mmCIF file of C-alpha atoms in Angstrom:
data_model
loop_
_atom_site.group_PDB
_atom_site.id
_atom_site.type_symbol
_atom_site.label_atom_id
_atom_site.label_comp_id
_atom_site.label_asym_id
_atom_site.label_seq_id
_atom_site.Cartn_x
_atom_site.Cartn_y
_atom_site.Cartn_z
ATOM 1 C CA MET A 1111 108.704 149.210 28.454
ATOM 2 C CA ILE A 1112 109.741 145.876 29.999
ATOM 3 C CA ARG A 1113 111.586 143.468 27.682
ATOM 4 C CA LEU A 1114 113.392 141.151 30.130
ATOM 5 C CA ILE A 1115 112.305 139.541 33.411
ATOM 6 C CA ALA A 1116 114.687 137.564 35.635
ATOM 7 C CA SER A 1117 113.644 135.603 38.694
ATOM 8 C CA ASP A 1118 115.395 133.554 41.330
ATOM 9 C CA ILE A 1119 113.829 130.142 42.017
ATOM 10 C CA ASP A 1120 114.375 128.770 45.540
ATOM 11 C CA GLY A 1121 112.717 130.913 48.174
ATOM 12 C CA THR A 1122 111.267 133.171 45.479
ATOM 13 C CA LEU A 1123 109.176 130.971 43.167
ATOM 14 C CA VAL A 1124 109.238 127.750 45.197
ATOM 15 C CA LYS A 1125 110.170 126.476 48.639
ATOM 16 C CA ASP A 1126 113.910 125.795 48.936
ATOM 17 C CA GLY A 1127 114.724 122.431 47.403
ATOM 18 C CA SER A 1128 111.230 121.909 45.989
ATOM 19 C CA ASP A 1129 109.834 121.312 42.498
ATOM 20 C CA HIS A 1130 106.300 122.421 43.406
ATOM 21 C CA ILE A 1131 105.998 125.319 41.002
ATOM 22 C CA ASN A 1132 102.657 126.913 40.168
ATOM 23 C CA PRO A 1133 101.839 125.764 36.592
ATOM 24 C CA ARG A 1134 100.318 129.180 35.943
ATOM 25 C CA LEU A 1135 103.889 130.448 35.640
ATOM 26 C CA PHE A 1136 104.342 128.403 32.474
ATOM 27 C CA GLU A 1137 101.273 130.037 30.956
ATOM 28 C CA ILE A 1138 102.592 133.470 31.913
ATOM 29 C CA ILE A 1139 106.010 132.770 30.367
ATOM 30 C CA THR A 1140 104.276 131.762 27.122
ATOM 31 C CA GLU A 1141 102.165 134.923 27.180
ATOM 32 C CA LEU A 1142 105.246 137.050 27.845
ATOM 33 C CA LYS A 1143 107.007 135.438 24.890
ATOM 34 C CA LYS A 1144 104.127 136.426 22.618
ATOM 35 C CA LYS A 1145 104.661 140.018 23.755
ATOM 36 C CA ASN A 1146 108.410 139.735 22.998
ATOM 37 C CA ILE A 1147 109.290 139.791 26.702
ATOM 38 C CA LEU A 1148 112.082 137.373 27.656
ATOM 39 C CA PHE A 1149 112.044 135.352 30.883
ATOM 40 C CA ALA A 1150 115.267 134.270 32.596
ATOM 41 C CA ALA A 1151 115.363 131.839 35.517
ATOM 42 C CA ALA A 1152 118.340 132.676 37.751
ATOM 43 C CA SER A 1153 119.456 130.191 40.373
ATOM 44 C CA GLY A 1154 122.258 128.500 42.222
ATOM 45 C CA ARG A 1155 120.790 125.275 40.865
ATOM 46 C CA GLN A 1156 122.527 123.265 38.157
ATOM 47 C CA PHE A 1157 121.337 123.597 34.561
ATOM 48 C CA PRO A 1158 119.780 120.090 34.240
ATOM 49 C CA SER A 1159 117.719 120.701 37.385
ATOM 50 C CA MET A 1160 116.435 124.028 36.069
ATOM 51 C CA ARG A 1161 115.658 122.577 32.647
ATOM 52 C CA ARG A 1162 113.559 119.831 34.251
ATOM 53 C CA LEU A 1163 111.700 122.324 36.448
ATOM 54 C CA PHE A 1164 110.756 124.460 33.436
ATOM 55 C CA ALA A 1165 110.298 121.536 31.024
ATOM 56 C CA PRO A 1166 106.925 122.706 29.601
ATOM 57 C CA VAL A 1167 108.456 126.036 28.514
ATOM 58 C CA GLN A 1168 112.187 125.272 28.416
ATOM 59 C CA ASP A 1169 112.577 126.688 24.903
ATOM 60 C CA ASN A 1170 111.118 129.998 26.105
ATOM 61 C CA VAL A 1171 113.433 130.396 29.106
ATOM 62 C CA ILE A 1172 117.010 131.634 29.460
ATOM 63 C CA PHE A 1173 118.732 129.681 32.236
ATOM 64 C CA ILE A 1174 121.168 131.498 34.522
ATOM 65 C CA ALA A 1175 122.530 128.423 36.302
ATOM 66 C CA GLU A 1176 125.076 127.991 39.108
ATOM 67 C CA ASN A 1177 124.598 131.636 40.192
ATOM 68 C CA GLY A 1178 125.627 132.832 36.746
ATOM 69 C CA ALA A 1179 128.602 130.554 36.075
ATOM 70 C CA TYR A 1180 126.669 128.871 33.255
ATOM 71 C CA VAL A 1181 124.077 130.642 31.075
ATOM 72 C CA VAL A 1182 122.121 128.677 28.480
ATOM 73 C CA CYS A 1183 119.298 129.412 26.042
ATOM 74 C CA ARG A 1184 117.753 126.621 23.938
ATOM 75 C CA ASP A 1185 120.769 124.451 24.708
ATOM 76 C CA SER A 1186 123.088 127.129 23.313
ATOM 77 C CA GLU A 1187 125.785 128.330 25.692
ATOM 78 C CA MET A 1188 125.705 132.095 26.257
ATOM 79 C CA SER A 1189 128.293 132.219 29.030
ATOM 80 C CA TYR A 1190 130.547 129.765 30.884
ATOM 81 C CA THR A 1191 132.992 130.568 33.697
ATOM 82 C CA PRO A 1192 135.090 127.721 35.178
ATOM 83 C CA MET A 1193 136.865 127.855 38.524
ATOM 84 C CA ASP A 1194 140.625 127.782 38.974
ATOM 85 C CA ARG A 1195 141.680 124.186 39.656
ATOM 86 C CA GLU A 1196 144.158 124.986 42.425
ATOM 87 C CA THR A 1197 141.515 127.021 44.264
ATOM 88 C CA VAL A 1198 138.958 124.240 43.855
ATOM 89 C CA GLU A 1199 141.327 121.750 45.458
ATOM 90 C CA ALA A 1200 142.039 124.035 48.419
ATOM 91 C CA ILE A 1201 138.361 124.725 49.096
ATOM 92 C CA VAL A 1202 137.359 121.069 48.783
ATOM 93 C CA MET A 1203 140.051 120.024 51.267
ATOM 94 C CA GLN A 1204 138.694 122.532 53.759
ATOM 95 C CA MET A 1205 135.055 121.596 53.106
ATOM 96 C CA ARG A 1206 135.771 117.999 54.024
ATOM 97 C CA ASN A 1207 136.664 119.129 57.546
ATOM 98 C CA CYS A 1208 133.515 121.208 58.137
ATOM 99 C CA PRO A 1209 131.412 119.470 60.810
ATOM 100 C CA ASN A 1210 127.866 118.379 59.895
ATOM 101 C CA CYS A 1211 128.346 119.521 56.300
ATOM 102 C CA CYS A 1212 128.197 117.939 52.857
ATOM 103 C CA LEU A 1213 130.009 119.264 49.815
ATOM 104 C CA THR A 1214 129.038 119.372 46.166
ATOM 105 C CA ALA A 1215 131.185 120.104 43.124
ATOM 106 C CA SER A 1216 129.395 121.035 39.916
ATOM 107 C CA GLY A 1217 130.351 120.700 36.276
ATOM 108 C CA LYS A 1218 128.113 121.782 33.401
ATOM 109 C CA GLU A 1219 125.944 118.670 33.315
ATOM 110 C CA ALA A 1220 126.361 116.965 36.697
ATOM 111 C CA THR A 1221 127.028 117.562 40.373
ATOM 112 C CA TYR A 1222 129.559 115.343 42.133
ATOM 113 C CA ILE A 1223 129.252 114.401 45.797
ATOM 114 C CA GLU A 1224 131.203 112.243 48.226
ATOM 115 C CA SER A 1225 128.489 111.941 50.877
ATOM 116 C CA GLN A 1226 126.520 108.742 51.478
ATOM 117 C CA ASP A 1227 123.954 110.596 53.579
ATOM 118 C CA GLU A 1228 120.563 109.320 52.365
ATOM 119 C CA ASP A 1229 118.670 112.486 53.297
ATOM 120 C CA PHE A 1230 121.160 114.666 51.438
ATOM 121 C CA ILE A 1231 121.046 112.439 48.362
ATOM 122 C CA ASP A 1232 117.247 112.447 48.477
ATOM 123 C CA LEU A 1233 117.216 116.254 48.611
ATOM 124 C CA LEU A 1234 119.479 116.525 45.564
ATOM 125 C CA VAL A 1235 117.717 113.853 43.519
ATOM 126 C CA ASN A 1236 114.056 114.173 44.523
ATOM 127 C CA GLY A 1237 114.006 117.767 45.757
ATOM 128 C CA TYR A 1238 116.198 119.654 43.295
ATOM 129 C CA HIS A 1239 116.041 116.898 40.645
ATOM 130 C CA ASN A 1240 119.775 117.279 40.129
ATOM 131 C CA THR A 1241 121.870 115.034 37.958
ATOM 132 C CA ILE A 1242 124.413 113.711 40.474
ATOM 133 C CA GLN A 1243 127.323 111.319 40.596
ATOM 134 C CA ILE A 1244 128.430 109.828 43.909
ATOM 135 C CA VAL A 1245 132.198 109.407 43.947
ATOM 136 C CA GLU A 1246 134.937 108.668 46.463
ATOM 137 C CA ASP A 1247 136.832 111.823 45.543
ATOM 138 C CA VAL A 1248 135.228 114.711 43.653
ATOM 139 C CA LEU A 1249 138.685 115.965 42.699
ATOM 140 C CA LYS A 1250 139.189 112.873 40.545
ATOM 141 C CA ALA A 1251 136.042 113.548 38.501
ATOM 142 C CA ASP A 1252 136.678 114.022 34.786
ATOM 143 C CA THR A 1253 135.202 117.511 34.530
ATOM 144 C CA THR A 1254 135.938 121.203 34.946
ATOM 145 C CA PHE A 1255 134.180 122.652 37.958
ATOM 146 C CA ILE A 1256 132.078 125.804 37.798
ATOM 147 C CA LYS A 1257 130.715 125.842 41.350
ATOM 148 C CA LEU A 1258 131.367 124.330 44.765
ATOM 149 C CA ALA A 1259 128.759 124.330 47.498
ATOM 150 C CA LEU A 1260 128.647 123.525 51.197
ATOM 151 C CA TYR A 1261 125.402 122.230 52.732
ATOM 152 C CA ASN A 1262 124.453 122.138 56.408
ATOM 153 C CA LYS A 1263 120.992 120.783 57.180
ATOM 154 C CA THR A 1264 120.714 122.786 60.410
ATOM 155 C CA GLY A 1265 121.831 126.054 58.808
ATOM 156 C CA ILE A 1266 124.975 127.313 57.123
ATOM 157 C CA HIS A 1267 125.291 130.770 58.656
ATOM 158 C CA GLN A 1268 127.696 129.770 61.428
ATOM 159 C CA GLN A 1269 130.225 128.443 58.908
ATOM 160 C CA ALA A 1270 129.402 131.098 56.309
ATOM 161 C CA GLU A 1271 130.793 134.083 58.191
ATOM 162 C CA GLN A 1272 134.241 132.536 58.607
ATOM 163 C CA LEU A 1273 134.416 131.057 55.106
ATOM 164 C CA ILE A 1274 133.306 134.247 53.379
ATOM 165 C CA LYS A 1275 135.940 136.209 55.260
ATOM 166 C CA GLN A 1276 138.601 133.655 54.372
ATOM 167 C CA TRP A 1277 137.835 133.207 50.664
ATOM 168 C CA ASN A 1278 136.082 136.329 49.365
ATOM 169 C CA LYS A 1279 139.248 137.778 47.816
ATOM 170 C CA ARG A 1280 139.936 134.639 45.771
ATOM 171 C CA VAL A 1281 136.440 133.472 44.828
ATOM 172 C CA LYS A 1282 132.850 134.692 44.887
ATOM 173 C CA VAL A 1283 131.248 133.307 48.063
ATOM 174 C CA VAL A 1284 127.506 133.770 48.556
ATOM 175 C CA VAL A 1285 124.825 132.499 50.898
ATOM 176 C CA ALA A 1286 122.354 130.791 48.568
ATOM 177 C CA GLY A 1287 119.780 129.777 51.172
ATOM 178 C CA LYS A 1288 119.513 128.911 54.844
ATOM 179 C CA GLN A 1289 121.491 125.710 54.284
ATOM 180 C CA TRP A 1290 123.772 126.536 51.337
ATOM 181 C CA LEU A 1291 127.015 128.426 50.795
ATOM 182 C CA ASP A 1292 128.228 128.667 47.184
ATOM 183 C CA PHE A 1293 131.726 129.251 45.761
ATOM 184 C CA MET A 1294 132.356 130.361 42.144
ATOM 185 C CA ASP A 1295 134.990 132.204 40.161
ATOM 186 C CA LEU A 1296 135.441 135.744 41.444
ATOM 187 C CA SER A 1297 133.822 137.192 38.300
ATOM 188 C CA VAL A 1298 130.643 135.116 38.598
ATOM 189 C CA ASP A 1299 127.454 136.848 39.676
ATOM 190 C CA LYS A 1300 123.810 136.701 38.650
ATOM 191 C CA GLY A 1301 124.079 140.389 37.853
ATOM 192 C CA GLN A 1302 127.015 139.818 35.504
ATOM 193 C CA ALA A 1303 125.088 137.015 33.805
ATOM 194 C CA LEU A 1304 122.097 139.324 33.406
ATOM 195 C CA ALA A 1305 124.372 141.974 31.914
ATOM 196 C CA ARG A 1306 125.648 139.417 29.396
ATOM 197 C CA ILE A 1307 122.086 138.590 28.358
ATOM 198 C CA GLN A 1308 121.299 142.292 28.011
ATOM 199 C CA GLN A 1309 124.390 142.771 25.856
ATOM 200 C CA ILE A 1310 123.502 139.885 23.533
ATOM 201 C CA THR A 1311 119.817 140.827 23.195
ATOM 202 C CA GLY A 1312 120.230 144.597 23.085
ATOM 203 C CA ILE A 1313 117.986 145.046 26.121
ATOM 204 C CA SER A 1314 118.785 147.866 28.533
ATOM 205 C CA ARG A 1315 118.919 147.848 32.311
ATOM 206 C CA GLU A 1316 115.859 150.113 32.367
ATOM 207 C CA GLU A 1317 113.921 147.513 30.353
ATOM 208 C CA THR A 1318 114.686 144.791 32.905
ATOM 209 C CA ILE A 1319 112.992 143.767 36.162
ATOM 210 C CA CYS A 1320 114.007 140.997 38.559
ATOM 211 C CA PHE A 1321 112.875 139.068 41.627
ATOM 212 C CA GLY A 1322 114.879 137.450 44.439
ATOM 213 C CA ASP A 1323 115.242 136.601 48.103
ATOM 214 C CA ASN A 1324 118.891 136.025 49.004
ATOM 215 C CA SER A 1325 122.287 137.687 48.912
ATOM 216 C CA ASN A 1326 123.192 135.934 45.648
ATOM 217 C CA ASP A 1327 120.374 137.962 44.023
ATOM 218 C CA ILE A 1328 121.682 141.419 44.939
ATOM 219 C CA GLY A 1329 123.969 141.681 41.917
ATOM 220 C CA MET A 1330 120.954 140.988 39.754
ATOM 221 C CA PHE A 1331 119.004 143.739 41.535
ATOM 222 C CA HIS A 1332 121.703 146.247 40.598
ATOM 223 C CA GLN A 1333 121.487 145.234 36.933
ATOM 224 C CA ALA A 1334 117.730 145.765 36.674
ATOM 225 C CA GLY A 1335 115.677 148.905 36.301
ATOM 226 C CA ARG A 1336 113.367 147.673 39.042
ATOM 227 C CA SER A 1337 113.900 144.918 41.610
ATOM 228 C CA TYR A 1338 111.524 143.019 43.874
ATOM 229 C CA ALA A 1339 112.330 141.060 47.035
ATOM 230 C CA VAL A 1340 109.834 138.603 48.479
ATOM 231 C CA ALA A 1341 108.669 139.218 52.039
ATOM 232 C CA THR A 1342 110.699 136.292 53.413
ATOM 233 C CA ALA A 1343 113.941 137.664 51.940
ATOM 234 C CA ASN A 1344 116.878 138.505 54.180
ATOM 235 C CA PRO A 1345 116.645 142.064 55.566
ATOM 236 C CA GLU A 1346 119.747 143.147 53.611
ATOM 237 C CA VAL A 1347 118.124 141.891 50.413
ATOM 238 C CA GLN A 1348 114.894 143.733 51.151
ATOM 239 C CA ARG A 1349 116.877 146.942 51.664
ATOM 240 C CA GLU A 1350 118.516 146.526 48.248
ATOM 241 C CA ALA A 1351 115.200 145.977 46.455
ATOM 242 C CA ASP A 1352 112.923 148.683 45.097
ATOM 243 C CA GLN A 1353 109.839 146.895 46.408
ATOM 244 C CA VAL A 1354 108.914 144.036 48.743
ATOM 245 C CA ILE A 1355 106.185 141.684 47.496
ATOM 246 C CA GLY A 1356 104.391 138.536 48.641
ATOM 247 C CA THR A 1357 106.115 135.193 49.177
ATOM 248 C CA TYR A 1358 106.066 132.117 46.957
ATOM 249 C CA GLU A 1359 103.306 130.771 49.220
ATOM 250 C CA THR A 1360 101.077 133.652 48.123
ATOM 251 C CA ASP A 1361 102.351 133.674 44.508
ATOM 252 C CA GLY A 1362 103.927 137.088 44.961
ATOM 253 C CA VAL A 1363 106.004 136.954 41.770
ATOM 254 C CA LEU A 1364 103.142 135.572 39.694
ATOM 255 C CA LYS A 1365 100.854 138.386 40.848
ATOM 256 C CA GLU A 1366 103.387 140.997 39.762
ATOM 257 C CA LEU A 1367 103.753 139.301 36.383
ATOM 258 C CA GLU A 1368 99.974 139.212 36.011
ATOM 259 C CA LYS A 1369 99.946 142.978 36.551
ATOM 260 C CA LEU A 1370 102.561 143.364 33.855
ATOM 261 C CA LEU A 1371 100.532 141.319 31.387
#
């Protein structure tokens, strides 16, 4: 019996950086709720962005935001994991020297950026619908950071290999899309966030299924009784999944949920 469903957003339910979600998903989430099946949206996105995306059903969704650093249900905090300040400062200083890249630094309710790049700002505001603050120095922002991210419009993988190797013993570093590399506290993982939800709700791993497409979803796969990767997922992600399904363009996740209903 399935009691909990968790799904990644970008690359799994929608195109990366898009808000074009099939409204049928909202109907499905409502129907699942009536059957006492919980739905969790799991993403590297910030909480305000996710809440806006799922506005019609936000009270029926558990939000695993910032790759699991911040978990919220009905505006009640289920889990919160800040980053070490000294580590944040060191990573930000290095990010500023990465060519062709923009950095973001996220608190609970806003993402801080230093870039004046209009395309980047447009992506954050009109693509992800993030709450952002443009500042001269993110390190002077009056907040506690839960995630840092590095963005490269042409692709992050060239920088990712070196940065993962350099930082993976001090922080969790994950590729969160073709253009994004995310940094969180070493304990943060979508799988750990899913485990926390299971602990609170009394739902077992075997009663959980999940969907994803990128390396930041693998931890979640390991915490679910059955896992699904979309066909456009990285090969390593497909190998970790129990089954490969259709892409967001063909409503692969929605079709699997329809079967469940």
